[in-house]
PDB file of C-alpha atoms in Angstrom:
ATOM      1  CA  UNK Q 227      17.117  -2.852 160.850  1.00 63.00           C
ATOM      2  CA  UNK Q 228      19.997  -5.013 159.663  1.00 77.00           C
ATOM      3  CA  UNK Q 229      18.811  -8.044 161.627  1.00 84.00           C
ATOM      4  CA  UNK Q 230      15.286  -7.677 160.214  1.00 88.00           C
ATOM      5  CA  UNK Q 231      16.672  -7.637 156.668  1.00 88.00           C
ATOM      6  CA  UNK Q 232      18.835 -10.654 157.504  1.00 86.00           C
ATOM      7  CA  UNK Q 233      15.836 -12.594 158.756  1.00 89.00           C
ATOM      8  CA  UNK Q 234      13.791 -11.787 155.654  1.00 90.00           C
ATOM      9  CA  UNK Q 235      16.458 -13.133 153.321  1.00 89.00           C
ATOM     10  CA  UNK Q 236      16.122 -16.804 152.384  1.00 85.00           C
ATOM     11  CA  UNK Q 237      19.785 -17.787 152.829  1.00 84.00           C
ATOM     12  CA  UNK Q 238      20.629 -15.736 155.918  1.00 88.00           C
ATOM     13  CA  UNK Q 239      17.331 -16.581 157.639  1.00 83.00           C
ATOM     14  CA  UNK Q 240      18.146 -20.262 157.329  1.00 83.00           C
ATOM     15  CA  UNK Q 241      21.628 -19.722 158.753  1.00 84.00           C
ATOM     16  CA  UNK Q 242      20.258 -17.676 161.653  1.00 81.00           C
ATOM     17  CA  UNK Q 243      18.047 -20.579 162.730  1.00 80.00           C
ATOM     18  CA  UNK Q 244      21.126 -22.630 163.625  1.00 83.00           C
ATOM     19  CA  UNK Q 245      22.099 -19.930 166.112  1.00 81.00           C
ATOM     20  CA  UNK Q 246      19.634 -21.340 168.657  1.00 82.00           C
ATOM     21  CA  UNK Q 247      21.343 -24.732 168.793  1.00 82.00           C
ATOM     22  CA  UNK Q 248      23.142 -24.730 172.131  1.00 79.00           C
ATOM     23  CA  UNK Q 249      22.644 -21.044 172.972  1.00 83.00           C
ATOM     24  CA  UNK Q 250      21.583 -19.824 176.429  1.00 89.00           C
ATOM     25  CA  UNK Q 251      18.140 -18.767 177.620  1.00 89.00           C
ATOM     26  CA  UNK Q 252      19.418 -15.255 178.305  1.00 91.00           C
ATOM     27  CA  UNK Q 253      20.679 -14.792 174.747  1.00 91.00           C
ATOM     28  CA  UNK Q 254      17.365 -16.016 173.299  1.00 91.00           C
ATOM     29  CA  UNK Q 255      15.564 -13.474 175.476  1.00 93.00           C
ATOM     30  CA  UNK Q 256      17.842 -10.678 174.234  1.00 92.00           C
ATOM     31  CA  UNK Q 257      17.108 -11.598 170.622  1.00 91.00           C
ATOM     32  CA  UNK Q 258      13.383 -11.647 171.341  1.00 93.00           C
ATOM     33  CA  UNK Q 259      13.597  -8.232 173.009  1.00 93.00           C
ATOM     34  CA  UNK Q 260      15.477  -6.847 170.021  1.00 90.00           C
ATOM     35  CA  UNK Q 261      12.905  -7.950 167.424  1.00 92.00           C
ATOM     36  CA  UNK Q 262       9.690  -8.026 169.497  1.00 93.00           C
ATOM     37  CA  UNK Q 263       8.260  -4.908 167.863  1.00 92.00           C
ATOM     38  CA  UNK Q 264       8.614  -6.536 164.439  1.00 93.00           C
ATOM     39  CA  UNK Q 265       7.035  -9.892 165.301  1.00 95.00           C
ATOM     40  CA  UNK Q 266       3.982  -9.455 163.062  1.00 96.00           C
ATOM     41  CA  UNK Q 267       6.087  -8.397 160.090  1.00 95.00           C
ATOM     42  CA  UNK Q 268       8.492 -11.286 160.606  1.00 96.00           C
ATOM     43  CA  UNK Q 269       5.777 -13.908 161.127  1.00 96.00           C
ATOM     44  CA  UNK Q 270       4.141 -12.952 157.832  1.00 97.00           C
ATOM     45  CA  UNK Q 271       7.406 -13.095 155.917  1.00 95.00           C
ATOM     46  CA  UNK Q 272       7.905 -16.310 153.876  1.00 95.00           C
ATOM     47  CA  UNK Q 273      11.436 -16.807 155.236  1.00 94.00           C
ATOM     48  CA  UNK Q 274      11.566 -15.059 158.600  1.00 94.00           C
ATOM     49  CA  UNK Q 275       8.573 -16.960 159.990  1.00 95.00           C
ATOM     50  CA  UNK Q 276      10.733 -20.098 160.376  1.00 94.00           C
ATOM     51  CA  UNK Q 277      13.239 -18.189 162.477  1.00 92.00           C
ATOM     52  CA  UNK Q 278      10.485 -16.773 164.675  1.00 94.00           C
ATOM     53  CA  UNK Q 279       9.042 -20.230 165.308  1.00 94.00           C
ATOM     54  CA  UNK Q 280      12.500 -21.550 166.223  1.00 93.00           C
ATOM     55  CA  UNK Q 281      13.032 -18.616 168.578  1.00 94.00           C
ATOM     56  CA  UNK Q 282       9.636 -19.132 170.219  1.00 95.00           C
ATOM     57  CA  UNK Q 283      10.375 -22.778 170.993  1.00 93.00           C
ATOM     58  CA  UNK Q 284      13.578 -21.714 172.778  1.00 92.00           C
ATOM     59  CA  UNK Q 285      11.963 -19.059 174.980  1.00 93.00           C
ATOM     60  CA  UNK Q 286      11.304 -19.761 178.662  1.00 93.00           C
ATOM     61  CA  UNK Q 287       7.637 -19.882 179.877  1.00 94.00           C
ATOM     62  CA  UNK Q 288       7.603 -16.175 180.726  1.00 95.00           C
ATOM     63  CA  UNK Q 289       9.049 -15.273 177.343  1.00 95.00           C
ATOM     64  CA  UNK Q 290       6.537 -17.462 175.509  1.00 96.00           C
ATOM     65  CA  UNK Q 291       3.615 -15.777 177.206  1.00 96.00           C
ATOM     66  CA  UNK Q 292       5.084 -12.358 176.429  1.00 96.00           C
ATOM     67  CA  UNK Q 293       5.378 -13.502 172.803  1.00 97.00           C
ATOM     68  CA  UNK Q 294       1.686 -14.518 172.753  1.00 97.00           C
ATOM     69  CA  UNK Q 295       0.692 -11.187 174.280  1.00 96.00           C
ATOM     70  CA  UNK Q 296       2.550  -9.379 171.493  1.00 96.00           C
ATOM     71  CA  UNK Q 297       0.710 -11.191 168.700  1.00 96.00           C
ATOM     72  CA  UNK Q 298      -2.636 -11.770 170.439  1.00 95.00           C
ATOM     73  CA  UNK Q 299      -4.610  -8.930 168.849  1.00 95.00           C
ATOM     74  CA  UNK Q 300      -3.432 -10.035 165.407  1.00 96.00           C
ATOM     75  CA  UNK Q 301      -3.993 -13.755 165.961  1.00 97.00           C
ATOM     76  CA  UNK Q 302      -6.972 -13.955 163.638  1.00 96.00           C
ATOM     77  CA  UNK Q 303      -5.300 -12.635 160.508  1.00 95.00           C
ATOM     78  CA  UNK Q 304      -1.977 -14.275 161.356  1.00 97.00           C
ATOM     79  CA  UNK Q 305      -3.926 -17.535 161.243  1.00 98.00           C
ATOM     80  CA  UNK Q 306      -5.243 -16.629 157.786  1.00 98.00           C
ATOM     81  CA  UNK Q 307      -1.912 -15.565 156.307  1.00 97.00           C
ATOM     82  CA  UNK Q 308      -0.137 -18.098 154.093  1.00 97.00           C
ATOM     83  CA  UNK Q 309       3.259 -17.545 155.743  1.00 96.00           C
ATOM     84  CA  UNK Q 310       2.285 -17.083 159.381  1.00 97.00           C
ATOM     85  CA  UNK Q 311      -0.406 -19.758 159.626  1.00 98.00           C
ATOM     86  CA  UNK Q 312       2.084 -22.618 159.958  1.00 97.00           C
ATOM     87  CA  UNK Q 313       3.981 -21.174 162.953  1.00 97.00           C
ATOM     88  CA  UNK Q 314       0.654 -20.241 164.569  1.00 98.00           C
ATOM     89  CA  UNK Q 315      -0.611 -23.802 164.117  1.00 97.00           C
ATOM     90  CA  UNK Q 316       2.556 -25.256 165.662  1.00 97.00           C
ATOM     91  CA  UNK Q 317       2.503 -22.776 168.559  1.00 97.00           C
ATOM     92  CA  UNK Q 318      -1.153 -23.593 169.280  1.00 96.00           C
ATOM     93  CA  UNK Q 319      -0.466 -27.319 169.130  1.00 95.00           C
ATOM     94  CA  UNK Q 320       2.502 -27.144 171.511  1.00 92.00           C
ATOM     95  CA  UNK Q 321       0.981 -24.898 174.195  1.00 94.00           C
ATOM     96  CA  UNK Q 322       1.276 -26.539 177.604  1.00 87.00           C
ATOM     97  CA  UNK Q 323       0.190 -24.127 180.306  1.00 95.00           C
ATOM     98  CA  UNK Q 324      -3.495 -23.474 180.931  1.00 96.00           C
ATOM     99  CA  UNK Q 325      -2.753 -19.749 181.127  1.00 97.00           C
ATOM    100  CA  UNK Q 326      -1.442 -19.775 177.535  1.00 97.00           C
ATOM    101  CA  UNK Q 327      -4.358 -21.854 176.283  1.00 97.00           C
ATOM    102  CA  UNK Q 328      -6.915 -19.594 177.961  1.00 97.00           C
ATOM    103  CA  UNK Q 329      -5.228 -16.587 176.375  1.00 97.00           C
ATOM    104  CA  UNK Q 330      -5.508 -18.125 172.900  1.00 97.00           C
ATOM    105  CA  UNK Q 331      -9.171 -19.042 173.417  1.00 97.00           C
ATOM    106  CA  UNK Q 332     -10.038 -15.521 174.546  1.00 97.00           C
ATOM    107  CA  UNK Q 333      -8.294 -13.957 171.550  1.00 96.00           C
ATOM    108  CA  UNK Q 334      -9.685 -16.308 168.929  1.00 96.00           C
ATOM    109  CA  UNK Q 335     -13.232 -17.069 170.093  1.00 96.00           C
ATOM    110  CA  UNK Q 336     -14.625 -14.021 168.246  1.00 95.00           C
ATOM    111  CA  UNK Q 337     -13.240 -15.282 164.942  1.00 97.00           C
ATOM    112  CA  UNK Q 338     -14.128 -18.975 164.972  1.00 98.00           C
ATOM    113  CA  UNK Q 339     -16.391 -18.920 161.906  1.00 98.00           C
ATOM    114  CA  UNK Q 340     -14.097 -16.575 159.977  1.00 98.00           C
ATOM    115  CA  UNK Q 341     -11.165 -18.916 160.564  1.00 98.00           C
ATOM    116  CA  UNK Q 342     -13.174 -22.089 159.981  1.00 98.00           C
ATOM    117  CA  UNK Q 343     -14.144 -20.927 156.497  1.00 98.00           C
ATOM    118  CA  UNK Q 344     -10.552 -20.195 155.494  1.00 98.00           C
ATOM    119  CA  UNK Q 345      -8.157 -22.677 153.886  1.00 98.00           C
ATOM    120  CA  UNK Q 346      -5.484 -21.883 156.495  1.00 98.00           C
ATOM    121  CA  UNK Q 347      -7.534 -20.741 159.473  1.00 98.00           C
ATOM    122  CA  UNK Q 348      -9.518 -23.955 159.615  1.00 98.00           C
ATOM    123  CA  UNK Q 349      -6.349 -25.847 160.618  1.00 98.00           C
ATOM    124  CA  UNK Q 350      -5.762 -23.496 163.545  1.00 98.00           C
ATOM    125  CA  UNK Q 351      -9.266 -24.216 164.875  1.00 98.00           C
ATOM    126  CA  UNK Q 352      -8.728 -27.954 164.334  1.00 98.00           C
ATOM    127  CA  UNK Q 353      -5.541 -27.880 166.404  1.00 97.00           C
ATOM    128  CA  UNK Q 354      -7.268 -26.065 169.238  1.00 98.00           C
ATOM    129  CA  UNK Q 355     -10.060 -28.651 169.271  1.00 97.00           C
ATOM    130  CA  UNK Q 356      -7.567 -31.513 169.219  1.00 96.00           C
ATOM    131  CA  UNK Q 357      -4.971 -30.271 171.707  1.00 96.00           C
ATOM    132  CA  UNK Q 358      -6.755 -28.101 174.295  1.00 97.00           C
ATOM    133  CA  UNK Q 359      -8.554 -29.506 177.357  1.00 96.00           C
ATOM    134  CA  UNK Q 360     -12.239 -30.178 176.686  1.00 97.00           C
ATOM    135  CA  UNK Q 361     -13.463 -27.699 179.303  1.00 96.00           C
ATOM    136  CA  UNK Q 362     -11.509 -24.864 177.636  1.00 97.00           C
ATOM    137  CA  UNK Q 363     -12.825 -25.310 174.111  1.00 97.00           C
ATOM    138  CA  UNK Q 364     -16.480 -24.674 174.965  1.00 96.00           C
ATOM    139  CA  UNK Q 365     -16.616 -21.190 173.328  1.00 97.00           C
ATOM    140  CA  UNK Q 366     -15.108 -22.664 170.157  1.00 98.00           C
ATOM    141  CA  UNK Q 367     -17.508 -25.631 170.157  1.00 97.00           C
ATOM    142  CA  UNK Q 368     -20.476 -23.327 170.758  1.00 97.00           C
ATOM    143  CA  UNK Q 369     -19.719 -21.216 167.675  1.00 98.00           C
ATOM    144  CA  UNK Q 370     -19.185 -24.263 165.487  1.00 98.00           C
ATOM    145  CA  UNK Q 371     -22.384 -25.976 166.632  1.00 98.00           C
ATOM    146  CA  UNK Q 372     -24.435 -22.801 166.150  1.00 98.00           C
ATOM    147  CA  UNK Q 373     -23.251 -22.759 162.513  1.00 98.00           C
ATOM    148  CA  UNK Q 374     -23.060 -26.525 162.055  1.00 98.00           C
ATOM    149  CA  UNK Q 375     -24.930 -27.004 158.749  1.00 98.00           C
ATOM    150  CA  UNK Q 376     -23.435 -23.899 157.159  1.00 98.00           C
ATOM    151  CA  UNK Q 377     -19.908 -25.087 158.001  1.00 98.00           C
ATOM    152  CA  UNK Q 378     -20.595 -28.720 157.067  1.00 98.00           C
ATOM    153  CA  UNK Q 379     -21.581 -27.661 153.551  1.00 97.00           C
ATOM    154  CA  UNK Q 380     -18.368 -25.661 153.059  1.00 98.00           C
ATOM    155  CA  UNK Q 381     -15.090 -27.181 151.855  1.00 97.00           C
ATOM    156  CA  UNK Q 382     -13.025 -25.604 154.657  1.00 98.00           C
ATOM    157  CA  UNK Q 383     -15.724 -25.555 157.321  1.00 98.00           C
ATOM    158  CA  UNK Q 384     -16.134 -29.300 156.892  1.00 98.00           C
ATOM    159  CA  UNK Q 385     -12.681 -29.821 158.484  1.00 98.00           C
ATOM    160  CA  UNK Q 386     -13.778 -28.389 161.831  1.00 98.00           C
ATOM    161  CA  UNK Q 387     -17.148 -30.148 161.604  1.00 98.00           C
ATOM    162  CA  UNK Q 388     -15.466 -33.533 161.262  1.00 98.00           C
ATOM    163  CA  UNK Q 389     -13.244 -32.667 164.204  1.00 98.00           C
ATOM    164  CA  UNK Q 390     -16.117 -31.492 166.433  1.00 98.00           C
ATOM    165  CA  UNK Q 391     -18.108 -34.688 165.703  1.00 98.00           C
ATOM    166  CA  UNK Q 392     -15.178 -36.714 167.054  1.00 98.00           C
ATOM    167  CA  UNK Q 393     -14.297 -34.404 169.953  1.00 97.00           C
ATOM    168  CA  UNK Q 394     -17.910 -34.171 171.201  1.00 97.00           C
ATOM    169  CA  UNK Q 395     -18.653 -37.891 170.811  1.00 96.00           C
ATOM    170  CA  UNK Q 396     -20.436 -38.992 174.035  1.00 95.00           C
ATOM    171  CA  UNK Q 397     -19.733 -35.613 175.623  1.00 96.00           C
ATOM    172  CA  UNK Q 398     -21.762 -32.530 176.542  1.00 95.00           C
ATOM    173  CA  UNK Q 399     -22.862 -31.468 173.038  1.00 97.00           C
ATOM    174  CA  UNK Q 400     -23.151 -34.894 171.436  1.00 97.00           C
ATOM    175  CA  UNK Q 401     -26.964 -35.041 171.511  1.00 97.00           C
ATOM    176  CA  UNK Q 402     -27.226 -31.543 169.995  1.00 98.00           C
ATOM    177  CA  UNK Q 403     -24.961 -32.562 167.115  1.00 98.00           C
ATOM    178  CA  UNK Q 404     -26.836 -35.837 166.719  1.00 97.00           C
ATOM    179  CA  UNK Q 405     -30.155 -33.991 166.328  1.00 97.00           C
ATOM    180  CA  UNK Q 406     -28.649 -31.454 163.897  1.00 98.00           C
ATOM    181  CA  UNK Q 407     -27.372 -34.252 161.689  1.00 98.00           C
ATOM    182  CA  UNK Q 408     -30.611 -36.216 161.909  1.00 97.00           C
ATOM    183  CA  UNK Q 409     -32.796 -33.187 161.099  1.00 97.00           C
ATOM    184  CA  UNK Q 410     -30.611 -32.200 158.133  1.00 98.00           C
ATOM    185  CA  UNK Q 411     -29.489 -35.641 156.972  1.00 98.00           C
ATOM    186  CA  UNK Q 412     -31.030 -35.480 153.494  1.00 97.00           C
ATOM    187  CA  UNK Q 413     -29.484 -32.071 152.822  1.00 97.00           C
ATOM    188  CA  UNK Q 414     -26.069 -33.093 154.108  1.00 98.00           C
ATOM    189  CA  UNK Q 415     -25.933 -36.432 152.333  1.00 98.00           C
ATOM    190  CA  UNK Q 416     -26.478 -34.828 148.906  1.00 97.00           C
ATOM    191  CA  UNK Q 417     -23.904 -32.077 149.434  1.00 98.00           C
ATOM    192  CA  UNK Q 418     -20.331 -32.458 148.063  1.00 98.00           C
ATOM    193  CA  UNK Q 419     -18.926 -31.613 151.512  1.00 98.00           C
ATOM    194  CA  UNK Q 420     -21.752 -32.322 153.934  1.00 98.00           C
ATOM    195  CA  UNK Q 421     -21.787 -35.998 152.986  1.00 98.00           C
ATOM    196  CA  UNK Q 422     -18.381 -36.374 154.653  1.00 98.00           C
ATOM    197  CA  UNK Q 423     -19.836 -35.137 157.937  1.00 98.00           C
ATOM    198  CA  UNK Q 424     -22.254 -38.063 157.790  1.00 98.00           C
ATOM    199  CA  UNK Q 425     -19.450 -40.465 156.918  1.00 97.00           C
ATOM    200  CA  UNK Q 426     -17.527 -39.228 159.976  1.00 98.00           C
ATOM    201  CA  UNK Q 427     -20.558 -39.843 162.189  1.00 97.00           C
ATOM    202  CA  UNK Q 428     -20.961 -43.329 160.710  1.00 96.00           C
ATOM    203  CA  UNK Q 429     -17.293 -44.060 161.463  1.00 96.00           C
ATOM    204  CA  UNK Q 430     -17.180 -42.831 165.069  1.00 96.00           C
ATOM    205  CA  UNK Q 431     -20.729 -43.216 166.411  1.00 96.00           C
ATOM    206  CA  UNK Q 432     -22.489 -46.390 167.463  1.00 93.00           C
ATOM    207  CA  UNK Q 433     -25.617 -47.701 165.737  1.00 91.00           C
ATOM    208  CA  UNK Q 434     -28.049 -46.120 168.219  1.00 92.00           C
ATOM    209  CA  UNK Q 435     -26.639 -42.657 167.476  1.00 95.00           C
ATOM    210  CA  UNK Q 436     -26.927 -43.179 163.715  1.00 96.00           C
ATOM    211  CA  UNK Q 437     -30.277 -44.943 163.421  1.00 93.00           C
ATOM    212  CA  UNK Q 438     -32.288 -41.699 163.117  1.00 94.00           C
ATOM    213  CA  UNK Q 439     -30.633 -40.622 159.882  1.00 96.00           C
ATOM    214  CA  UNK Q 440     -30.251 -44.216 158.673  1.00 96.00           C
ATOM    215  CA  UNK Q 441     -34.052 -44.473 158.724  1.00 94.00           C
ATOM    216  CA  UNK Q 442     -34.302 -41.400 156.485  1.00 95.00           C
ATOM    217  CA  UNK Q 443     -31.929 -43.057 154.030  1.00 96.00           C
ATOM    218  CA  UNK Q 444     -34.056 -46.213 154.035  1.00 94.00           C
ATOM    219  CA  UNK Q 445     -36.998 -44.121 152.862  1.00 93.00           C
ATOM    220  CA  UNK Q 446     -34.979 -42.695 149.943  1.00 95.00           C
ATOM    221  CA  UNK Q 447     -32.877 -45.575 148.607  1.00 95.00           C
ATOM    222  CA  UNK Q 448     -33.349 -44.786 144.919  1.00 95.00           C
ATOM    223  CA  UNK Q 449     -32.827 -41.015 145.173  1.00 96.00           C
ATOM    224  CA  UNK Q 450     -29.658 -41.378 147.253  1.00 97.00           C
ATOM    225  CA  UNK Q 451     -28.164 -44.258 145.270  1.00 97.00           C
ATOM    226  CA  UNK Q 452     -28.164 -42.435 141.920  1.00 97.00           C
ATOM    227  CA  UNK Q 453     -26.402 -39.275 143.087  1.00 97.00           C
ATOM    228  CA  UNK Q 454     -22.641 -38.831 143.217  1.00 97.00           C
ATOM    229  CA  UNK Q 455     -22.205 -37.750 146.842  1.00 97.00           C
ATOM    230  CA  UNK Q 456     -25.054 -39.520 148.594  1.00 98.00           C
ATOM    231  CA  UNK Q 457     -24.231 -42.823 146.902  1.00 98.00           C
ATOM    232  CA  UNK Q 458     -20.870 -42.826 148.710  1.00 97.00           C
ATOM    233  CA  UNK Q 459     -22.674 -42.550 152.048  1.00 98.00           C
ATOM    234  CA  UNK Q 460     -25.075 -45.366 151.161  1.00 97.00           C
ATOM    235  CA  UNK Q 461     -22.066 -47.576 150.400  1.00 96.00           C
ATOM    236  CA  UNK Q 462     -20.547 -46.606 153.769  1.00 95.00           C
ATOM    237  CA  UNK Q 463     -23.774 -47.697 155.494  1.00 95.00           C
ATOM    238  CA  UNK Q 464     -23.391 -51.205 154.068  1.00 94.00           C
ATOM    239  CA  UNK Q 465     -19.961 -51.505 155.643  1.00 88.00           C
ATOM    240  CA  UNK Q 466     -21.082 -50.773 159.188  1.00 87.00           C
ATOM    241  CA  UNK Q 467     -24.727 -51.880 159.426  1.00 88.00           C
ATOM    242  CA  UNK Q 468     -25.794 -55.371 158.340  1.00 88.00           C
ATOM    243  CA  UNK Q 469     -29.468 -54.540 158.959  1.00 91.00           C
ATOM    244  CA  UNK Q 470     -29.199 -51.593 156.578  1.00 93.00           C
ATOM    245  CA  UNK Q 471     -27.718 -53.917 153.943  1.00 93.00           C
ATOM    246  CA  UNK Q 472     -30.507 -56.479 154.419  1.00 92.00           C
ATOM    247  CA  UNK Q 473     -33.184 -53.795 154.222  1.00 94.00           C
ATOM    248  CA  UNK Q 474     -31.644 -52.393 151.030  1.00 95.00           C
ATOM    249  CA  UNK Q 475     -31.603 -55.855 149.430  1.00 93.00           C
ATOM    250  CA  UNK Q 476     -35.223 -56.428 150.450  1.00 92.00           C
ATOM    251  CA  UNK Q 477     -36.407 -53.114 148.999  1.00 92.00           C
ATOM    252  CA  UNK Q 478     -34.218 -52.862 145.897  1.00 92.00           C
ATOM    253  CA  UNK Q 479     -33.628 -56.378 144.609  1.00 89.00           C
ATOM    254  CA  UNK Q 480     -37.307 -57.280 144.953  1.00 88.00           C
ATOM    255  CA  UNK Q 481     -38.300 -54.177 142.978  1.00 92.00           C
ATOM    256  CA  UNK Q 482     -37.363 -54.760 139.353  1.00 93.00           C
ATOM    257  CA  UNK Q 483     -38.018 -51.157 138.327  1.00 94.00           C
ATOM    258  CA  UNK Q 484     -35.623 -49.782 140.940  1.00 95.00           C
ATOM    259  CA  UNK Q 485     -33.035 -52.478 140.271  1.00 96.00           C
ATOM    260  CA  UNK Q 486     -33.067 -51.668 136.548  1.00 96.00           C
ATOM    261  CA  UNK Q 487     -32.466 -47.992 137.233  1.00 96.00           C
ATOM    262  CA  UNK Q 488     -29.513 -48.733 139.508  1.00 97.00           C
ATOM    263  CA  UNK Q 489     -27.957 -51.237 137.102  1.00 96.00           C
ATOM    264  CA  UNK Q 490     -27.869 -48.553 134.389  1.00 96.00           C
ATOM    265  CA  UNK Q 491     -26.976 -45.542 136.544  1.00 96.00           C
ATOM    266  CA  UNK Q 492     -23.383 -44.275 136.677  1.00 95.00           C
ATOM    267  CA  UNK Q 493     -23.447 -44.112 140.496  1.00 97.00           C
ATOM    268  CA  UNK Q 494     -26.147 -46.645 141.284  1.00 97.00           C
ATOM    269  CA  UNK Q 495     -24.202 -49.458 139.660  1.00 96.00           C
ATOM    270  CA  UNK Q 496     -21.366 -48.948 142.147  1.00 97.00           C
ATOM    271  CA  UNK Q 497     -23.856 -49.080 145.013  1.00 97.00           C
ATOM    272  CA  UNK Q 498     -25.039 -52.452 143.730  1.00 96.00           C
ATOM    273  CA  UNK Q 499     -21.458 -53.693 143.391  1.00 96.00           C
ATOM    274  CA  UNK Q 500     -20.835 -52.751 147.008  1.00 95.00           C
ATOM    275  CA  UNK Q 501     -23.936 -54.719 148.023  1.00 94.00           C
ATOM    276  CA  UNK Q 502     -22.510 -57.761 146.244  1.00 93.00           C
ATOM    277  CA  UNK Q 503     -19.308 -57.427 148.297  1.00 92.00           C
ATOM    278  CA  UNK Q 504     -21.202 -57.738 151.563  1.00 90.00           C
ATOM    279  CA  UNK Q 505     -24.117 -60.094 150.841  1.00 88.00           C
ATOM    280  CA  UNK Q 506     -24.356 -63.218 153.037  1.00 81.00           C
ATOM    281  CA  UNK Q 507     -22.613 -66.347 151.777  1.00 82.00           C
ATOM    282  CA  UNK Q 508     -25.722 -68.556 151.915  1.00 84.00           C
ATOM    283  CA  UNK Q 509     -25.857 -70.207 148.465  1.00 84.00           C
ATOM    284  CA  UNK Q 510     -29.613 -70.150 147.809  1.00 87.00           C
ATOM    285  CA  UNK Q 511     -29.775 -66.463 148.683  1.00 87.00           C
ATOM    286  CA  UNK Q 512     -26.812 -65.622 146.445  1.00 88.00           C
ATOM    287  CA  UNK Q 513     -28.347 -67.548 143.547  1.00 90.00           C
ATOM    288  CA  UNK Q 514     -31.577 -65.556 143.879  1.00 91.00           C
ATOM    289  CA  UNK Q 515     -29.635 -62.267 143.808  1.00 92.00           C
ATOM    290  CA  UNK Q 516     -27.720 -63.318 140.710  1.00 92.00           C
ATOM    291  CA  UNK Q 517     -30.934 -64.438 138.988  1.00 93.00           C
ATOM    292  CA  UNK Q 518     -32.701 -61.139 139.664  1.00 94.00           C
ATOM    293  CA  UNK Q 519     -29.815 -59.189 138.125  1.00 95.00           C
ATOM    294  CA  UNK Q 520     -29.705 -61.480 135.081  1.00 94.00           C
ATOM    295  CA  UNK Q 521     -33.465 -61.095 134.564  1.00 94.00           C
ATOM    296  CA  UNK Q 522     -33.021 -57.324 134.549  1.00 95.00           C
ATOM    297  CA  UNK Q 523     -30.152 -57.542 132.075  1.00 94.00           C
ATOM    298  CA  UNK Q 524     -32.574 -59.172 129.594  1.00 93.00           C
ATOM    299  CA  UNK Q 525     -34.524 -55.907 129.614  1.00 93.00           C
ATOM    300  CA  UNK Q 526     -31.500 -53.652 128.983  1.00 93.00           C
ATOM    301  CA  UNK Q 527     -30.696 -52.696 125.398  1.00 92.00           C
ATOM    302  CA  UNK Q 528     -27.238 -51.204 125.994  1.00 93.00           C
ATOM    303  CA  UNK Q 529     -24.680 -53.900 125.127  1.00 94.00           C
ATOM    304  CA  UNK Q 530     -21.898 -52.149 127.067  1.00 95.00           C
ATOM    305  CA  UNK Q 531     -23.921 -52.264 130.295  1.00 95.00           C
ATOM    306  CA  UNK Q 532     -24.824 -55.917 129.704  1.00 95.00           C
ATOM    307  CA  UNK Q 533     -21.188 -56.861 129.056  1.00 95.00           C
ATOM    308  CA  UNK Q 534     -20.031 -54.948 132.141  1.00 95.00           C
ATOM    309  CA  UNK Q 535     -22.549 -56.625 134.448  1.00 95.00           C
ATOM    310  CA  UNK Q 536     -21.907 -60.110 133.103  1.00 94.00           C
ATOM    311  CA  UNK Q 537     -18.240 -59.555 133.890  1.00 94.00           C
ATOM    312  CA  UNK Q 538     -19.119 -58.309 137.403  1.00 94.00           C
ATOM    313  CA  UNK Q 539     -21.372 -61.308 138.039  1.00 94.00           C
ATOM    314  CA  UNK Q 540     -18.624 -63.709 136.988  1.00 92.00           C
ATOM    315  CA  UNK Q 541     -16.327 -62.080 139.559  1.00 90.00           C
ATOM    316  CA  UNK Q 542     -18.801 -62.149 142.458  1.00 89.00           C
ATOM    317  CA  UNK Q 543     -20.450 -65.490 141.658  1.00 86.00           C
ATOM    318  CA  UNK Q 544     -17.671 -67.605 140.114  1.00 77.00           C
ATOM    319  CA  UNK Q 545     -19.061 -70.981 141.193  1.00 62.00           C
ATOM    320  CA  UNK Q 546     -22.792 -70.326 140.890  1.00 48.00           C
ATOM    321  CA  UNK Q 547     -24.445 -71.826 137.837  1.00 48.00           C
TER     322      UNK Q 547
END
């Protein structure tokens, strides 16, 4: 009982951690044996959890597996606890043997969605996806993909969605994820969290993988350019796809009604500014773009908007008369 109280005290717990520097494997095992029945209590303590993590890293392979066996049935809520989640994340990340990794998968696969939706648990799932062999994570991937849209539209679930998009890129479940994103692109792009799933796909996938949902965006330029979240994705599209940029220019700058709306809109005006960053340098083309914007400004009554856009034009077209 005295050692448990020591480990739960901020000052003495910190001192006890130094005990492992230079000590023998046998002594570490004796300490583990002494406190093994209190592991859950110690892991969830704000001070003792650091000692437990230090002890774990000094155990031999047999001792580490025995440690995992002791906490296995509580792994889900240890992952959700503010104090114990950090040591669990580090333990998961540092697992080396396949036996240990298989044990973790078997214990946690029933709780994938529960953990993915939690502010702490989501990081445990992320570390499994990042650090375990691809063939072992299949049960985790399966659960995430089955709940893909639900997780993508959640602030915590988004973390594992971004990770699974990268992990599965060009692998077994890539085409399934690609179709899910394509079928739900307009829902995702307008969601405060789901839009980041699309931005991740745009960053890591090639053009062929993205062209299905890019086409849906092309059909909804105005709607997506005047909304807070989707406008960010439209701007991302300009960065990676020159054809998308050209198509946008063709459909927006040649349509005065649409161009006027975007010039005045709080989000649309940033979309247009991003277009100006990436337009080709050919002088005649640039002059025509500048002229179209100026013609629209003549139809705007808000002096603040006019002043703002004249300033923007002077920055992007400094030598064009």
